[in-house]
Coordinates of C-alpha atoms in Angstrom, one line a residue:
L1090 CA -7.3 -32.6 -20.4
R1091 CA -8.0 -30.7 -23.6
P1092 CA -5.7 -28.0 -24.8
G1093 CA -6.2 -24.8 -22.8
S1094 CA -8.1 -26.5 -20.0
E1095 CA -5.5 -25.5 -17.4
T1096 CA -5.8 -21.8 -18.4
V1097 CA -9.6 -22.0 -18.2
I1098 CA -9.5 -23.6 -14.8
T1099 CA -7.0 -21.0 -13.5
R1100 CA -9.1 -18.1 -14.8
L1101 CA -12.3 -19.6 -13.3
A1102 CA -10.5 -20.0 -9.9
D1103 CA -9.4 -16.3 -10.1
I1104 CA -13.0 -15.2 -10.8
L1105 CA -14.3 -17.3 -7.8
V1106 CA -11.7 -15.8 -5.5
I1107 CA -12.5 -12.2 -6.6
H1108 CA -16.2 -12.9 -6.2
A1109 CA -15.7 -14.3 -2.7
V1110 CA -13.7 -11.3 -1.6
R1111 CA -16.3 -8.9 -3.0
C1112 CA -19.1 -10.7 -1.2
W1113 CA -17.1 -10.7 2.0
I1114 CA -16.4 -7.0 1.8
E1115 CA -20.1 -6.3 1.2
Q1116 CA -21.4 -8.5 3.9
E1117 CA -18.8 -8.5 6.7
P1118 CA -18.6 -5.4 8.8
S1119 CA -14.9 -5.7 9.2
G1120 CA -14.5 -5.6 5.4
Q1121 CA -16.1 -2.2 5.3
T1122 CA -13.1 -0.4 6.9
G1123 CA -9.4 -0.4 6.2
W1124 CA -7.8 0.0 2.8
L1125 CA -9.7 -3.0 1.3
G1126 CA -13.1 -1.5 2.1
A1127 CA -11.9 1.9 1.0
L1128 CA -11.1 0.5 -2.5
R1129 CA -14.9 0.5 -3.1
D1130 CA -15.0 4.3 -2.8
P1131 CA -14.4 5.8 -6.3
Q1132 CA -12.3 8.7 -5.1
V1133 CA -10.3 7.2 -2.2
G1134 CA -10.0 3.8 -4.0
R1135 CA -8.4 5.5 -7.0
I1136 CA -5.9 7.4 -4.7
I1137 CA -4.9 4.2 -2.9
A1138 CA -4.2 2.5 -6.2
R1139 CA -2.1 5.5 -7.2
I1140 CA -0.1 5.4 -3.9
H1141 CA 0.5 1.7 -4.4
R1142 CA 1.6 2.2 -8.0
H1143 CA 3.8 5.2 -7.3
P1144 CA 5.1 5.2 -3.7
E1145 CA 8.1 7.3 -4.9
L1146 CA 6.1 10.4 -5.7
A1147 CA 6.3 13.3 -3.4
W1148 CA 2.7 12.9 -2.2
T1149 CA 1.2 15.6 0.0
L1150 CA -2.3 15.9 1.4
E1151 CA -2.8 18.7 -1.2
T1152 CA -1.7 16.5 -4.2
L1153 CA -3.8 13.6 -3.0
A1154 CA -6.9 15.7 -2.6
A1155 CA -6.3 17.3 -6.0
E1156 CA -6.0 13.8 -7.6
A1157 CA -9.3 12.9 -5.9
A1158 CA -10.9 16.2 -7.1
M1159 CA -11.8 17.0 -3.5
S1160 CA -11.0 19.8 -1.0
R1161 CA -8.1 19.1 1.3
S1162 CA -10.2 18.9 4.4
A1163 CA -13.0 16.7 2.8
F1164 CA -10.4 14.3 1.4
A1165 CA -8.5 14.1 4.7
A1166 CA -11.7 13.3 6.6
R1167 CA -13.0 10.8 4.1
F1168 CA -9.7 9.0 3.8
T1169 CA -9.3 8.7 7.5
E1170 CA -13.0 7.5 7.9
L1171 CA -12.7 4.9 5.3
V1172 CA -9.1 3.6 5.8
G1173 CA -8.8 4.1 9.5
E1174 CA -5.7 6.2 9.5
P1175 CA -4.7 9.6 8.0
A1176 CA -3.6 9.7 4.4
M1177 CA 0.0 10.8 5.0
H1178 CA 0.5 8.1 7.6
Y1179 CA -0.8 5.5 5.1
V1180 CA 1.6 6.9 2.4
A1181 CA 4.6 6.6 4.8
R1182 CA 3.6 3.1 5.9
W1183 CA 3.2 2.0 2.3
R1184 CA 6.6 3.4 1.5
M1185 CA 8.2 1.5 4.4
L1186 CA 6.5 -1.8 3.3
T1187 CA 7.6 -1.2 -0.3
G1188 CA 11.2 -0.6 1.0
L1189 CA 11.0 -3.7 3.1
S1190 CA 10.0 -5.7 0.0
W1191 CA 12.8 -4.3 -2.0
L1192 CA 15.3 -4.9 0.8
R1193 CA 14.3 -8.6 1.0
E1194 CA 13.9 -9.3 -2.6
G1195 CA 16.6 -7.4 -4.3
D1196 CA 20.2 -6.3 -4.0
A1197 CA 19.7 -2.6 -3.9
T1198 CA 21.5 -0.8 -1.1
V1199 CA 19.6 1.1 1.6
G1200 CA 20.7 4.3 0.1
E1201 CA 19.4 3.3 -3.4
I1202 CA 16.1 2.3 -1.9
A1203 CA 15.9 5.6 0.0
L1204 CA 16.4 7.5 -3.3
R1205 CA 13.9 5.4 -5.2
L1206 CA 11.3 6.2 -2.5
N1207 CA 12.1 9.9 -2.7
Y1208 CA 13.8 10.3 0.7
E1209 CA 16.4 13.1 1.0
S1210 CA 18.9 10.8 2.6
E1211 CA 19.6 7.2 3.6
A1212 CA 19.5 8.4 7.3
A1213 CA 16.0 9.9 6.9
F1214 CA 14.8 6.7 5.3
S1215 CA 16.4 4.6 8.0
R1216 CA 14.8 6.7 10.8
A1217 CA 11.4 6.4 9.2
F1218 CA 11.8 2.7 8.6
K1219 CA 12.7 2.1 12.2
R1220 CA 9.9 4.3 13.4
F1221 CA 7.3 2.3 11.3
L1222 CA 8.7 -1.2 11.5
G1223 CA 10.6 -1.2 14.7
V1224 CA 13.9 -2.4 13.2
T1225 CA 16.7 -1.0 11.0
P1226 CA 16.7 -1.7 7.3
G1227 CA 19.8 -3.8 7.7
A1228 CA 18.1 -6.0 10.3
A1229 CA 15.0 -6.3 8.1
R1230 CA 17.2 -7.4 5.2
R1231 CA 18.6 -10.1 7.3
N1232 CA 15.0 -11.2 8.2
R1233 CA 15.5 -10.7 11.9
F1234 CA 11.9 -9.9 12.6
P1235 CA 8.5 -11.1 11.5
V1236 CA 6.4 -9.0 9.2
T1237 CA 2.8 -8.6 10.5

């Protein structure tokens, strides 16, 4: 192989995967809904990206709508239509999945993770975690359940 060949091959593979996913989203009806399909929408897609980058922010329906430059009711309806669940439910679920990732991959305590995700207390985070994922943060850290 010539110098740089591996890098070129890797980049070409990345481009092919991205193109395949784009084609699937455009042609497959199931790719039109859910967060993946919503990424195509300029306003909702931008908001999903912001939620994913900053799960710790104190998101409200009002702040999300303002970020999207939409009215609260129009944003709520469009988000639910495109994603398949209300915006604040999506935010809460994403926070729990982020917390799960931090629990499994790091050594932060449950209390530290709760603070990082902007929960008022460890207990509030633990209740929300169990409500969304069906297990306590401690059990999740010990990998006592499969993530779906």
